[in-house]
């Protein structure tokens, strides 16, 4: 009982201090990531081609994407406008926040408009994604604007992270473009994606996003950024594996040398 009280007291103290709160959220995110890897071995995340109605009523894909991604973009903006952000003037912090917002501007305002006949999203999946984006927008934006002094990050590391992030973003956007244009007008059903990183992996769009947030973690060198990268890999990595198995089962002529997520490796 005394041990439990001591742990609860330490947690309460941590949550009352904002800097420690960011670390606490980051650790919870990594624990959640590990749990997701285990859970996704037994079920598929219910959205996209795996969408199913037993996870609640369905929301049109464009609306779901826009609303659930919006907090990732808007929360950092609100922090800048309405809170004290002592590190907002440091150029490395500005670059990091700017790249984070660039990604979510594309995912919030551009990507949903380009969706062509996407399957609706179950409300449970939508709510979970929405809550994550609220928390992560606060975690990444708040930590970079208030506590992460990126002047301590070596320039070589910082620039390497930027290049990795931008490479991943380009791969992600290009892969989404390939997927959207698989079918000609009037065609239905699934096809084998080809070109770009799809020559090497089944989850080319997922590989791009994993690369993005790995680069972001390298660039920032912070626990919250690392937690986000780990969470991303642990959530969409298994999905890439599911896609890989699905393609192999559906298409007899699926390329034998194509990997699931990491070119030439896995």
mmCIF file of C-alpha atoms in Angstrom, residues 3-266:
data_model
loop_
_atom_site.group_PDB
_atom_site.id
_atom_site.type_symbol
_atom_site.label_atom_id
_atom_site.label_comp_id
_atom_site.label_asym_id
_atom_site.label_seq_id
_atom_site.Cartn_x
_atom_site.Cartn_y
_atom_site.Cartn_z
ATOM 1 C CA UNK A 3 4.566 1.587 -2.413
ATOM 2 C CA UNK A 4 1.379 2.290 -4.370
ATOM 3 C CA UNK A 5 0.877 5.600 -2.573
ATOM 4 C CA UNK A 6 4.486 6.551 -3.312
ATOM 5 C CA UNK A 7 4.074 5.780 -7.020
ATOM 6 C CA UNK A 8 0.808 7.730 -7.202
ATOM 7 C CA UNK A 9 2.430 10.676 -5.426
ATOM 8 C CA UNK A 10 5.324 10.723 -7.898
ATOM 9 C CA UNK A 11 2.936 10.521 -10.844
ATOM 10 C CA UNK A 12 0.878 13.403 -9.479
ATOM 11 C CA UNK A 13 4.011 15.531 -9.057
ATOM 12 C CA UNK A 14 5.136 14.677 -12.570
ATOM 13 C CA UNK A 15 1.790 15.624 -14.102
ATOM 14 C CA UNK A 16 1.727 18.951 -12.273
ATOM 15 C CA UNK A 17 5.035 19.939 -13.899
ATOM 16 C CA UNK A 18 4.532 20.511 -17.626
ATOM 17 C CA UNK A 19 8.055 19.546 -18.669
ATOM 18 C CA UNK A 20 7.745 16.254 -16.782
ATOM 19 C CA UNK A 21 4.238 15.826 -18.183
ATOM 20 C CA UNK A 22 5.648 15.715 -21.699
ATOM 21 C CA UNK A 23 8.038 12.927 -20.672
ATOM 22 C CA UNK A 24 5.163 11.052 -19.015
ATOM 23 C CA UNK A 25 3.036 11.252 -22.163
ATOM 24 C CA UNK A 26 5.998 10.115 -24.274
ATOM 25 C CA UNK A 27 6.540 7.034 -22.099
ATOM 26 C CA UNK A 28 2.818 6.198 -22.239
ATOM 27 C CA UNK A 29 2.962 6.540 -26.021
ATOM 28 C CA UNK A 30 5.806 4.036 -26.249
ATOM 29 C CA UNK A 31 3.998 1.600 -23.954
ATOM 30 C CA UNK A 32 0.913 1.974 -26.162
ATOM 31 C CA UNK A 33 3.081 1.323 -29.206
ATOM 32 C CA UNK A 34 4.286 -1.968 -27.761
ATOM 33 C CA UNK A 35 0.695 -2.934 -26.946
ATOM 34 C CA UNK A 36 -0.363 -2.116 -30.510
ATOM 35 C CA UNK A 37 2.265 -4.420 -31.991
ATOM 36 C CA UNK A 38 0.937 -7.287 -29.891
ATOM 37 C CA UNK A 39 -2.731 -6.514 -30.621
ATOM 38 C CA UNK A 40 -2.174 -6.218 -34.371
ATOM 39 C CA UNK A 41 -0.796 -9.750 -34.479
ATOM 40 C CA UNK A 42 -4.336 -10.982 -33.798
ATOM 41 C CA UNK A 43 -6.499 -8.469 -35.667
ATOM 42 C CA UNK A 44 -6.290 -5.856 -38.399
ATOM 43 C CA UNK A 45 -6.833 -2.158 -37.783
ATOM 44 C CA UNK A 46 -10.428 -1.575 -38.974
ATOM 45 C CA UNK A 47 -10.039 1.106 -41.628
ATOM 46 C CA UNK A 48 -9.391 1.221 -45.364
ATOM 47 C CA UNK A 49 -9.728 -2.190 -47.022
ATOM 48 C CA UNK A 50 -10.110 -3.779 -43.564
ATOM 49 C CA UNK A 51 -12.970 -1.479 -42.517
ATOM 50 C CA UNK A 52 -15.857 -3.286 -40.827
ATOM 51 C CA UNK A 53 -19.157 -2.175 -39.321
ATOM 52 C CA UNK A 54 -18.833 -3.917 -35.932
ATOM 53 C CA UNK A 55 -16.629 -1.012 -34.796
ATOM 54 C CA UNK A 56 -19.537 1.433 -34.853
ATOM 55 C CA UNK A 57 -21.308 3.452 -37.503
ATOM 56 C CA UNK A 58 -19.313 4.483 -40.540
ATOM 57 C CA UNK A 59 -18.058 7.983 -41.342
ATOM 58 C CA UNK A 60 -17.250 9.063 -44.920
ATOM 59 C CA UNK A 61 -13.503 8.744 -45.421
ATOM 60 C CA UNK A 62 -12.879 12.353 -46.469
ATOM 61 C CA UNK A 63 -14.668 13.762 -43.431
ATOM 62 C CA UNK A 64 -12.998 11.283 -41.077
ATOM 63 C CA UNK A 65 -9.505 12.043 -42.383
ATOM 64 C CA UNK A 66 -9.972 15.809 -42.216
ATOM 65 C CA UNK A 67 -11.450 15.932 -38.710
ATOM 66 C CA UNK A 68 -9.155 13.344 -37.102
ATOM 67 C CA UNK A 69 -5.957 14.884 -38.525
ATOM 68 C CA UNK A 70 -6.925 18.514 -37.867
ATOM 69 C CA UNK A 71 -5.769 18.634 -34.180
ATOM 70 C CA UNK A 72 -2.228 17.626 -35.169
ATOM 71 C CA UNK A 73 -2.081 20.812 -37.225
ATOM 72 C CA UNK A 74 -4.258 23.145 -35.163
ATOM 73 C CA UNK A 75 -3.036 22.401 -31.609
ATOM 74 C CA UNK A 76 0.541 23.673 -32.222
ATOM 75 C CA UNK A 77 -0.913 26.762 -33.935
ATOM 76 C CA UNK A 78 -3.140 27.424 -30.911
ATOM 77 C CA UNK A 79 -0.168 27.007 -28.579
ATOM 78 C CA UNK A 80 1.763 29.611 -30.559
ATOM 79 C CA UNK A 81 -1.159 32.043 -30.561
ATOM 80 C CA UNK A 82 -2.385 31.714 -26.991
ATOM 81 C CA UNK A 83 0.450 30.458 -24.758
ATOM 82 C CA UNK A 84 3.951 31.523 -23.814
ATOM 83 C CA UNK A 85 6.384 29.737 -26.128
ATOM 84 C CA UNK A 86 9.914 30.789 -25.111
ATOM 85 C CA UNK A 87 11.670 28.666 -27.761
ATOM 86 C CA UNK A 88 9.496 29.711 -30.703
ATOM 87 C CA UNK A 89 12.153 32.194 -31.822
ATOM 88 C CA UNK A 90 15.008 29.686 -32.139
ATOM 89 C CA UNK A 91 15.559 28.795 -35.777
ATOM 90 C CA UNK A 92 16.055 25.049 -35.306
ATOM 91 C CA UNK A 93 12.841 24.842 -33.302
ATOM 92 C CA UNK A 94 11.088 26.856 -36.016
ATOM 93 C CA UNK A 95 12.313 24.423 -38.679
ATOM 94 C CA UNK A 96 11.212 21.378 -36.656
ATOM 95 C CA UNK A 97 7.762 22.788 -35.927
ATOM 96 C CA UNK A 98 7.478 23.976 -39.531
ATOM 97 C CA UNK A 99 8.187 20.508 -40.942
ATOM 98 C CA UNK A 100 5.745 18.940 -38.490
ATOM 99 C CA UNK A 101 3.055 21.419 -39.607
ATOM 100 C CA UNK A 102 3.952 20.879 -43.276
ATOM 101 C CA UNK A 103 3.258 17.172 -42.946
ATOM 102 C CA UNK A 104 -0.060 17.711 -41.220
ATOM 103 C CA UNK A 105 -1.123 20.492 -43.567
ATOM 104 C CA UNK A 106 -0.807 17.962 -46.379
ATOM 105 C CA UNK A 107 -2.562 15.207 -44.398
ATOM 106 C CA UNK A 108 -5.359 17.498 -43.180
ATOM 107 C CA UNK A 109 -6.132 19.819 -46.083
ATOM 108 C CA UNK A 110 -4.745 18.110 -49.198
ATOM 109 C CA UNK A 111 -4.890 14.327 -48.733
ATOM 110 C CA UNK A 112 -8.654 14.118 -47.959
ATOM 111 C CA UNK A 113 -9.505 16.076 -51.126
ATOM 112 C CA UNK A 114 -7.560 13.562 -53.220
ATOM 113 C CA UNK A 115 -9.291 10.471 -51.817
ATOM 114 C CA UNK A 116 -11.136 8.625 -54.571
ATOM 115 C CA UNK A 117 -13.875 6.344 -53.320
ATOM 116 C CA UNK A 118 -12.168 5.516 -50.034
ATOM 117 C CA UNK A 119 -13.950 3.136 -47.704
ATOM 118 C CA UNK A 120 -15.719 4.783 -44.739
ATOM 119 C CA UNK A 121 -14.098 4.778 -41.309
ATOM 120 C CA UNK A 122 -15.757 3.132 -38.266
ATOM 121 C CA UNK A 123 -16.492 5.639 -35.511
ATOM 122 C CA UNK A 124 -14.345 3.816 -32.920
ATOM 123 C CA UNK A 125 -11.303 4.006 -35.192
ATOM 124 C CA UNK A 126 -12.080 7.655 -35.920
ATOM 125 C CA UNK A 127 -12.337 8.593 -32.224
ATOM 126 C CA UNK A 128 -9.090 6.790 -31.373
ATOM 127 C CA UNK A 129 -7.257 8.585 -34.192
ATOM 128 C CA UNK A 130 -8.759 11.930 -33.184
ATOM 129 C CA UNK A 131 -7.680 11.560 -29.546
ATOM 130 C CA UNK A 132 -4.182 10.535 -30.579
ATOM 131 C CA UNK A 133 -3.828 13.584 -32.828
ATOM 132 C CA UNK A 134 -4.974 15.908 -30.016
ATOM 133 C CA UNK A 135 -2.441 14.430 -27.585
ATOM 134 C CA UNK A 136 0.381 14.221 -30.113
ATOM 135 C CA UNK A 137 -0.214 17.752 -31.381
ATOM 136 C CA UNK A 138 0.154 18.987 -27.811
ATOM 137 C CA UNK A 139 3.153 16.729 -27.134
ATOM 138 C CA UNK A 140 5.211 17.564 -30.213
ATOM 139 C CA UNK A 141 4.197 21.201 -30.555
ATOM 140 C CA UNK A 142 4.309 22.061 -26.866
ATOM 141 C CA UNK A 143 7.631 20.375 -26.204
ATOM 142 C CA UNK A 144 9.341 21.960 -29.219
ATOM 143 C CA UNK A 145 7.939 25.412 -28.483
ATOM 144 C CA UNK A 146 8.588 25.429 -24.748
ATOM 145 C CA UNK A 147 11.250 22.970 -23.587
ATOM 146 C CA UNK A 148 13.263 21.355 -26.420
ATOM 147 C CA UNK A 149 16.391 23.474 -26.872
ATOM 148 C CA UNK A 150 17.460 22.260 -30.316
ATOM 149 C CA UNK A 151 20.546 24.479 -30.326
ATOM 150 C CA UNK A 152 22.202 21.569 -28.495
ATOM 151 C CA UNK A 153 21.580 19.235 -31.454
ATOM 152 C CA UNK A 154 24.722 18.953 -33.642
ATOM 153 C CA UNK A 155 24.241 20.467 -37.097
ATOM 154 C CA UNK A 156 25.189 17.228 -38.865
ATOM 155 C CA UNK A 157 22.496 15.353 -36.936
ATOM 156 C CA UNK A 158 19.963 18.120 -37.492
ATOM 157 C CA UNK A 159 20.498 18.317 -41.264
ATOM 158 C CA UNK A 160 20.579 14.517 -41.602
ATOM 159 C CA UNK A 161 17.211 14.397 -39.837
ATOM 160 C CA UNK A 162 15.778 17.036 -42.177
ATOM 161 C CA UNK A 163 16.908 15.141 -45.285
ATOM 162 C CA UNK A 164 15.505 11.873 -43.934
ATOM 163 C CA UNK A 165 12.199 13.555 -43.076
ATOM 164 C CA UNK A 166 11.820 15.188 -46.489
ATOM 165 C CA UNK A 167 12.796 11.967 -48.301
ATOM 166 C CA UNK A 168 10.161 10.065 -46.341
ATOM 167 C CA UNK A 169 7.520 12.697 -47.030
ATOM 168 C CA UNK A 170 8.196 12.604 -50.786
ATOM 169 C CA UNK A 171 8.027 8.786 -50.783
ATOM 170 C CA UNK A 172 4.778 8.893 -48.809
ATOM 171 C CA UNK A 173 3.104 11.427 -51.123
ATOM 172 C CA UNK A 174 4.346 9.722 -54.302
ATOM 173 C CA UNK A 175 3.200 6.304 -53.068
ATOM 174 C CA UNK A 176 -0.268 7.668 -52.256
ATOM 175 C CA UNK A 177 -0.361 9.113 -55.788
ATOM 176 C CA UNK A 178 0.411 5.675 -57.260
ATOM 177 C CA UNK A 179 -2.314 4.033 -55.163
ATOM 178 C CA UNK A 180 -4.915 6.634 -56.172
ATOM 179 C CA UNK A 181 -4.195 6.096 -59.854
ATOM 180 C CA UNK A 182 -4.218 2.299 -59.947
ATOM 181 C CA UNK A 183 -7.722 2.147 -61.392
ATOM 182 C CA UNK A 184 -8.872 3.786 -64.593
ATOM 183 C CA UNK A 185 -12.226 5.570 -64.590
ATOM 184 C CA UNK A 186 -15.049 3.073 -64.111
ATOM 185 C CA UNK A 187 -12.794 0.265 -62.915
ATOM 186 C CA UNK A 188 -13.344 -1.502 -59.606
ATOM 187 C CA UNK A 189 -11.337 -3.935 -57.508
ATOM 188 C CA UNK A 190 -7.721 -3.986 -56.415
ATOM 189 C CA UNK A 191 -4.562 -4.004 -58.508
ATOM 190 C CA UNK A 192 -0.899 -4.567 -57.797
ATOM 191 C CA UNK A 193 0.805 -1.194 -57.209
ATOM 192 C CA UNK A 194 3.960 -0.706 -59.241
ATOM 193 C CA UNK A 195 6.579 1.999 -59.567
ATOM 194 C CA UNK A 196 8.416 4.130 -57.048
ATOM 195 C CA UNK A 197 9.124 2.396 -53.757
ATOM 196 C CA UNK A 198 6.428 -0.173 -54.574
ATOM 197 C CA UNK A 199 9.098 -1.906 -56.643
ATOM 198 C CA UNK A 200 10.713 -2.841 -53.325
ATOM 199 C CA UNK A 201 7.999 -2.959 -50.624
ATOM 200 C CA UNK A 202 4.262 -3.593 -50.402
ATOM 201 C CA UNK A 203 3.778 -0.773 -47.884
ATOM 202 C CA UNK A 204 5.642 1.986 -49.739
ATOM 203 C CA UNK A 205 3.429 4.727 -48.302
ATOM 204 C CA UNK A 206 3.940 3.297 -44.801
ATOM 205 C CA UNK A 207 7.699 3.092 -45.346
ATOM 206 C CA UNK A 208 7.709 6.761 -46.311
ATOM 207 C CA UNK A 209 5.853 7.793 -43.171
ATOM 208 C CA UNK A 210 8.092 5.686 -40.931
ATOM 209 C CA UNK A 211 11.098 7.326 -42.584
ATOM 210 C CA UNK A 212 9.591 10.775 -42.009
ATOM 211 C CA UNK A 213 9.148 10.424 -38.273
ATOM 212 C CA UNK A 214 12.463 8.621 -37.855
ATOM 213 C CA UNK A 215 14.057 11.660 -39.476
ATOM 214 C CA UNK A 216 12.032 13.914 -37.197
ATOM 215 C CA UNK A 217 13.345 12.041 -34.136
ATOM 216 C CA UNK A 218 16.927 12.342 -35.405
ATOM 217 C CA UNK A 219 16.462 16.041 -36.144
ATOM 218 C CA UNK A 220 14.965 16.881 -32.740
ATOM 219 C CA UNK A 221 16.855 14.439 -30.530
ATOM 220 C CA UNK A 222 14.033 14.520 -27.964
ATOM 221 C CA UNK A 223 12.079 11.866 -26.092
ATOM 222 C CA UNK A 224 8.665 13.002 -27.448
ATOM 223 C CA UNK A 225 9.921 12.889 -31.045
ATOM 224 C CA UNK A 226 11.416 9.432 -30.450
ATOM 225 C CA UNK A 227 8.156 8.246 -28.897
ATOM 226 C CA UNK A 228 6.216 9.416 -31.948
ATOM 227 C CA UNK A 229 8.606 7.627 -34.306
ATOM 228 C CA UNK A 230 8.330 4.414 -32.286
ATOM 229 C CA UNK A 231 4.537 4.702 -32.167
ATOM 230 C CA UNK A 232 4.373 5.234 -35.935
ATOM 231 C CA UNK A 233 6.523 2.210 -36.745
ATOM 232 C CA UNK A 234 4.652 -0.004 -34.269
ATOM 233 C CA UNK A 235 1.246 0.979 -35.648
ATOM 234 C CA UNK A 236 1.717 1.091 -39.398
ATOM 235 C CA UNK A 237 4.535 -1.454 -39.588
ATOM 236 C CA UNK A 238 2.162 -4.359 -38.810
ATOM 237 C CA UNK A 239 -0.325 -2.861 -41.281
ATOM 238 C CA UNK A 240 2.328 -3.010 -44.004
ATOM 239 C CA UNK A 241 2.830 -6.678 -43.148
ATOM 240 C CA UNK A 242 -0.933 -7.268 -43.369
ATOM 241 C CA UNK A 243 -0.985 -5.615 -46.789
ATOM 242 C CA UNK A 244 1.933 -7.764 -47.903
ATOM 243 C CA UNK A 245 0.190 -10.997 -46.899
ATOM 244 C CA UNK A 246 -3.084 -9.782 -48.447
ATOM 245 C CA UNK A 247 -1.417 -9.036 -51.800
ATOM 246 C CA UNK A 248 0.378 -12.405 -51.797
ATOM 247 C CA UNK A 249 -2.885 -14.263 -51.149
ATOM 248 C CA UNK A 250 -4.924 -12.279 -53.671
ATOM 249 C CA UNK A 251 -2.500 -12.159 -56.624
ATOM 250 C CA UNK A 252 -0.706 -15.257 -57.898
ATOM 251 C CA UNK A 253 1.698 -13.067 -59.896
ATOM 252 C CA UNK A 254 2.629 -10.822 -56.984
ATOM 253 C CA UNK A 255 6.397 -10.024 -57.144
ATOM 254 C CA UNK A 256 8.276 -12.634 -55.143
ATOM 255 C CA UNK A 257 11.196 -10.381 -54.263
ATOM 256 C CA UNK A 258 9.078 -7.535 -52.885
ATOM 257 C CA UNK A 259 9.378 -7.048 -49.109
ATOM 258 C CA UNK A 260 6.684 -5.825 -46.691
ATOM 259 C CA UNK A 261 8.110 -2.595 -45.243
ATOM 260 C CA UNK A 262 11.911 -2.252 -45.426
ATOM 261 C CA UNK A 263 13.520 -2.617 -48.883
ATOM 262 C CA UNK A 264 15.676 -5.768 -49.281
ATOM 263 C CA UNK A 265 15.260 -6.579 -45.559
ATOM 264 C CA UNK A 266 11.731 -7.182 -44.275
#
